Short mmCIF file of C-alpha atoms in Angstrom, two decimals:
data_model
loop_
_atom_site.label_atom_id
_atom_site.label_comp_id
_atom_site.label_asym_id
_atom_site.label_seq_id
_atom_site.Cartn_x
_atom_site.Cartn_y
_atom_site.Cartn_z
CA ASN A 1 7.13 -10.21 20.84
CA TRP A 2 4.41 -11.54 18.56
CA TYR A 3 6.81 -11.69 15.62
CA LYS A 4 8.85 -14.40 17.35
CA LYS A 5 8.51 -18.14 16.84
CA ASN A 6 5.98 -20.05 18.91
CA SER A 7 3.80 -16.93 19.29
CA PRO A 8 0.47 -18.20 17.81
CA ASP A 9 -0.53 -19.95 21.06
CA ALA A 10 0.18 -16.80 23.09
CA ILE A 11 -1.78 -14.74 20.57
CA ALA A 12 -4.70 -17.16 20.80
CA ARG A 13 -4.67 -16.80 24.60
CA PHE A 14 -4.65 -13.00 24.26
CA PHE A 15 -7.85 -13.11 22.20
CA GLU A 16 -9.48 -15.73 24.43
CA PRO A 17 -11.86 -13.22 26.16
CA TRP A 18 -13.48 -12.46 22.80
CA ARG A 19 -13.64 -16.02 21.48
CA ASN A 20 -17.44 -16.09 21.28
CA GLN A 21 -17.74 -12.77 19.46
CA PRO A 22 -17.41 -12.08 15.73
CA ALA A 23 -14.24 -10.06 15.25
CA THR A 24 -12.08 -8.66 12.49
CA ILE A 25 -8.42 -7.97 13.14
CA PHE A 26 -6.52 -5.59 10.86
CA VAL A 27 -2.75 -6.08 10.83
CA ALA A 28 -1.78 -2.56 9.78
CA ALA A 29 1.71 -2.55 11.29
CA GLY A 30 4.41 -2.51 8.65
CA ILE A 31 7.94 -1.56 7.67
CA LEU A 32 7.59 0.36 4.38
CA ASP A 33 11.03 1.79 3.65
CA PRO A 34 12.84 -0.70 1.35
CA ARG A 35 16.18 0.62 2.63
CA ARG A 36 15.57 -0.97 6.03
CA PRO A 37 17.19 -4.39 6.67
CA LEU A 38 15.47 -7.51 5.36
CA GLU A 39 15.27 -8.89 8.91
CA GLU A 40 13.08 -5.95 9.99
CA HIS A 41 10.77 -6.33 7.00
CA MET A 42 10.36 -10.05 7.59
CA ALA A 43 9.82 -9.68 11.35
CA VAL A 44 7.01 -7.13 11.05
CA ASN A 45 5.60 -7.60 7.56
CA TYR A 46 5.67 -11.39 7.51
CA TYR A 47 6.17 -13.16 10.84
CA LEU A 48 4.03 -10.79 12.94
CA ALA A 49 1.12 -11.03 10.50
CA LYS A 50 1.56 -14.79 10.00
CA ASN A 51 1.53 -15.46 13.74
CA ILE A 52 -1.56 -13.30 14.29
CA ILE A 53 -3.38 -15.21 11.55
CA GLU A 54 -2.45 -18.55 13.09
CA GLY A 55 -3.39 -17.43 16.61
CA ALA A 56 -6.59 -15.53 15.86
CA CYS A 57 -7.90 -18.14 13.46
CA LYS A 58 -8.09 -20.56 16.37
CA HIS A 59 -11.14 -18.49 17.35
CA SER A 60 -12.38 -18.18 13.74
CA PHE A 61 -11.68 -14.44 13.73
CA CYS A 62 -11.23 -12.71 10.38
CA VAL A 63 -7.68 -11.40 9.96
CA VAL A 64 -6.95 -8.77 7.30
CA THR A 65 -3.40 -8.12 6.12
CA PHE A 66 -2.13 -5.66 3.54
CA GLY A 67 0.38 -6.03 0.75
CA SER A 68 1.21 -4.60 -2.66
CA VAL A 69 0.22 -5.40 -6.24
CA MET A 70 3.96 -5.34 -6.92
CA GLU A 71 4.09 -8.79 -5.32
CA GLU A 72 3.04 -10.31 -8.64
CA LEU A 73 4.68 -7.79 -10.97
CA ILE A 74 8.32 -7.54 -9.90
CA LYS A 75 10.76 -10.44 -10.14
CA LYS A 76 13.79 -8.65 -8.68
CA GLN A 77 12.09 -7.55 -5.48
CA ASN A 78 13.25 -5.13 -2.80
CA PHE A 79 13.07 -6.17 0.85
CA TYR A 80 9.59 -4.71 1.36
CA ILE A 81 8.06 -6.57 -1.59
CA GLN A 82 9.88 -9.79 -0.62
CA SER A 83 8.25 -9.75 2.82
CA LYS A 84 4.79 -9.00 1.42
CA THR A 85 5.13 -11.68 -1.24
CA ALA A 86 5.91 -14.22 1.47
CA LEU A 87 2.82 -13.12 3.40
CA GLY A 88 0.59 -13.35 0.36
CA LYS A 89 1.81 -16.88 -0.35
CA PHE A 90 1.13 -17.86 3.26
CA VAL A 91 -2.43 -16.52 3.16
CA SER A 92 -3.07 -18.36 -0.11
CA SER A 93 -1.88 -21.64 1.37
CA SER A 94 -3.51 -21.13 4.79
CA ASN A 95 -6.99 -20.68 3.39
CA ASN A 96 -7.45 -24.26 2.25
CA GLY A 97 -9.78 -24.88 5.16
CA SER A 98 -9.89 -21.94 7.55
CA GLN A 99 -11.14 -19.18 5.22
CA CYS A 100 -10.34 -16.66 7.95
CA ALA A 101 -7.59 -14.54 6.37
CA LEU A 102 -7.80 -11.83 3.73
CA HIS A 103 -4.62 -10.41 2.19
CA ILE A 104 -5.39 -7.21 0.27
CA ARG A 105 -2.86 -6.14 -2.33
CA LEU A 106 -2.91 -2.36 -2.46
CA HIS A 107 -1.78 0.16 -5.04
CA THR A 108 -0.21 3.48 -3.95
CA LEU A 109 -2.01 5.30 -1.15
CA TYR A 110 -2.24 9.02 -0.39
CA GLY A 111 -4.52 11.42 1.42
CA ILE A 112 -3.59 11.69 5.12
CA GLY A 113 -0.54 13.41 6.57
CA LEU A 114 2.58 14.28 4.62
CA PRO A 115 3.82 11.77 2.02
CA SER A 116 6.84 9.67 3.00
CA SER A 117 10.09 11.16 1.73
CA PHE A 118 11.23 7.93 0.03
CA ILE A 119 8.20 7.58 -2.28
CA PHE A 120 7.64 9.33 -5.62
CA LEU A 121 4.87 11.62 -4.37
CA GLY A 122 6.95 12.57 -1.34
CA GLN A 123 9.85 13.54 -3.56
CA ILE A 124 7.51 15.69 -5.69
CA TYR A 125 6.19 17.38 -2.56
CA HIS A 126 9.76 18.08 -1.39
CA ALA A 127 10.62 19.70 -4.74
CA ILE A 128 7.46 21.84 -4.77
CA LYS A 129 7.86 22.94 -1.16
CA ASN A 130 11.50 23.93 -1.61
CA LYS A 131 11.17 25.15 -5.24
CA ILE A 132 14.01 22.94 -6.41
CA PRO A 133 14.40 20.90 -9.64
CA PHE A 134 12.73 17.50 -9.70
CA LYS A 135 14.76 14.93 -11.64
CA MET A 136 13.04 11.76 -12.79
CA THR A 137 13.11 8.99 -15.40
CA GLU A 138 11.04 9.06 -18.59
CA GLY A 139 8.19 8.16 -16.25
CA LYS A 140 6.67 5.34 -18.27
CA GLN A 141 5.97 3.35 -15.11
CA LEU A 142 2.27 2.76 -14.47
CA ARG A 143 0.61 3.38 -11.12
CA GLU A 144 -2.81 3.50 -9.55
CA TYR A 145 -3.11 6.10 -6.79
CA HIS A 146 -5.87 5.53 -4.22
CA HIS A 147 -7.13 8.04 -1.67
CA VAL A 148 -7.19 6.52 1.82
CA ASP A 149 -10.85 7.44 2.38
CA ASP A 150 -11.86 5.59 -0.81
CA GLU A 151 -9.74 2.65 0.27
CA VAL A 152 -11.55 2.36 3.59
CA LEU A 153 -14.90 2.09 1.81
CA ALA A 154 -13.50 -0.53 -0.58
CA ILE A 155 -12.07 -2.62 2.26
CA LYS A 156 -15.44 -2.53 4.04
CA VAL A 157 -17.10 -3.88 0.88
CA LEU A 158 -14.67 -6.82 0.83
CA LEU A 159 -15.44 -7.59 4.47
CA ASP A 160 -19.20 -7.29 3.98
CA LYS A 161 -18.92 -9.79 1.14
CA LYS A 162 -16.86 -12.08 3.44
CA MET A 163 -14.00 -12.29 0.95
CA HIS A 164 -10.89 -14.26 1.84
CA GLY A 165 -7.62 -15.28 0.26
CA VAL A 166 -5.58 -12.79 -1.79
CA ILE A 167 -7.35 -9.93 -3.58
CA ASN A 168 -6.07 -6.95 -5.58
CA LEU A 169 -7.81 -3.70 -4.63
CA SER A 170 -7.90 -1.86 -7.98
CA HIS A 171 -9.97 1.03 -9.34
CA GLY A 172 -8.78 0.38 -12.90
CA GLU A 173 -7.59 3.92 -13.73
CA PRO A 174 -3.78 3.78 -13.93
CA LEU A 175 -1.57 6.65 -15.00
CA SER A 176 2.07 7.02 -15.95
CA LEU A 177 4.43 8.73 -13.54
CA SER A 178 5.31 11.29 -16.22
CA SER A 179 1.68 12.30 -16.79
CA MET A 180 1.22 12.60 -13.05
CA ALA A 181 4.34 14.75 -12.61
CA HIS A 182 3.45 17.04 -15.53
CA TYR A 183 -0.08 17.57 -14.22
CA ILE A 184 1.05 18.35 -10.67
CA PHE A 185 3.90 20.72 -11.57
CA ASP A 186 1.70 22.52 -14.13
CA ASN A 187 -0.99 23.06 -11.51
CA PHE A 188 1.54 24.56 -9.14
CA ASN A 189 2.95 26.75 -11.96
CA LEU A 190 6.32 25.09 -11.45
CA SER A 191 6.67 23.13 -14.68
CA HIS A 192 10.14 24.64 -15.17
CA LEU A 193 11.34 22.57 -12.21
CA LEU A 194 10.37 19.25 -13.79
CA LYS A 195 13.28 17.42 -15.44
CA VAL A 196 11.90 14.33 -17.18
CA GLY A 197 14.31 11.75 -18.63
CA VAL A 198 17.30 12.78 -16.53
CA LEU A 199 17.46 9.56 -14.51
CA PRO A 200 17.83 6.05 -16.02
CA GLU A 201 14.79 3.83 -16.40
CA PRO A 202 14.61 0.96 -13.88
CA ASN A 203 14.57 -2.50 -15.45
CA GLU A 204 12.13 -4.03 -12.97
CA GLU A 205 8.93 -1.99 -13.16
CA ASN A 206 5.33 -2.08 -14.31
CA TYR A 207 5.35 -0.71 -17.85
CA GLY A 208 2.36 -2.54 -19.28
CA THR A 209 0.15 -4.31 -16.74
CA LEU A 210 -3.27 -2.70 -16.42
CA TYR A 211 -5.64 -3.81 -13.68
CA SER A 212 -9.39 -3.82 -14.15
CA LYS A 213 -11.59 -2.39 -11.43
CA THR A 214 -12.10 -5.06 -8.79
CA SER A 215 -15.49 -6.61 -9.49
CA ALA A 216 -16.74 -6.16 -5.92
CA PHE A 217 -16.56 -2.37 -6.16
CA THR A 218 -19.52 -1.61 -8.43
CA THR A 219 -21.03 0.72 -5.81
CA ILE A 220 -17.84 2.68 -5.07
CA LYS A 221 -17.01 5.84 -6.96
CA PHE A 222 -13.27 6.36 -6.63
CA ARG A 223 -12.21 10.00 -6.94
CA LYS A 224 -10.36 11.19 -10.06
CA THR A 225 -6.68 10.72 -9.37
CA LEU A 226 -4.94 13.77 -10.83
CA PRO A 227 -7.19 16.52 -9.42
CA ALA A 228 -7.30 14.69 -6.09
CA LEU A 229 -3.51 14.50 -5.92
CA VAL A 230 -3.23 18.26 -6.44
CA THR A 231 -5.85 18.88 -3.74
CA TYR A 232 -3.92 16.61 -1.40
CA LEU A 233 -0.56 18.31 -2.03
CA ARG A 234 -2.13 21.73 -1.48
CA SER A 235 -3.43 20.49 1.86
CA CYS A 236 0.11 19.33 2.66
CA GLU A 237 1.36 22.85 1.95
CA GLN A 238 -1.19 24.28 4.35
CA GLU A 239 -0.36 21.68 6.99
CA ASN A 240 3.34 22.51 6.65
CA GLU A 241 2.65 26.23 7.06
CA ALA A 242 0.40 25.79 10.10
#
């Protein structure tokens, strides 16, 4: 019930036993599928996180929430990005005095479990697994793909540096969706299944914004995206066969 109104006081009471201890709370719950109703996205992605921040900050705990770099790139936003944009704006405004919340805008994650069926990488995996054609746009959209294990190290750096507010977690090595698709299908010897340019280009996308590597990450060596994506998808094949 923590997503409901008037929850911050109840949340503060829940954390009361640990009030004298340094603590970091990660709000990792989230509705990701943009096809789900806006009310679900707002309840979990915005109100739940907002209420936890307001309740836990009464004890000066650090609260970490997660969003997407698309919050600042897309004007015509889907329900998921709308909810994360609202959360980012709240964290920005709530840090005027408390300095207890950190909202980390992520790029695209991979590396553990099978990829979700509604994301680009999940659709590629489905085509490879079933040996069926993969239809896509011209693929000029730009993305950074981050392995989850690298992301954990980067998040720890931000916490060690006691960062707060809204921060983009970037490694600064973007790639186009077309280059990614070509590399993956070539490495699986299935390039004949790739159909680039069949689908129309979306109007609202990132076609030109390049992020520099976040300055805090000088000690982190992010893995090379394309080879790592192939390694990951091969592990997904093995997991599916097991």
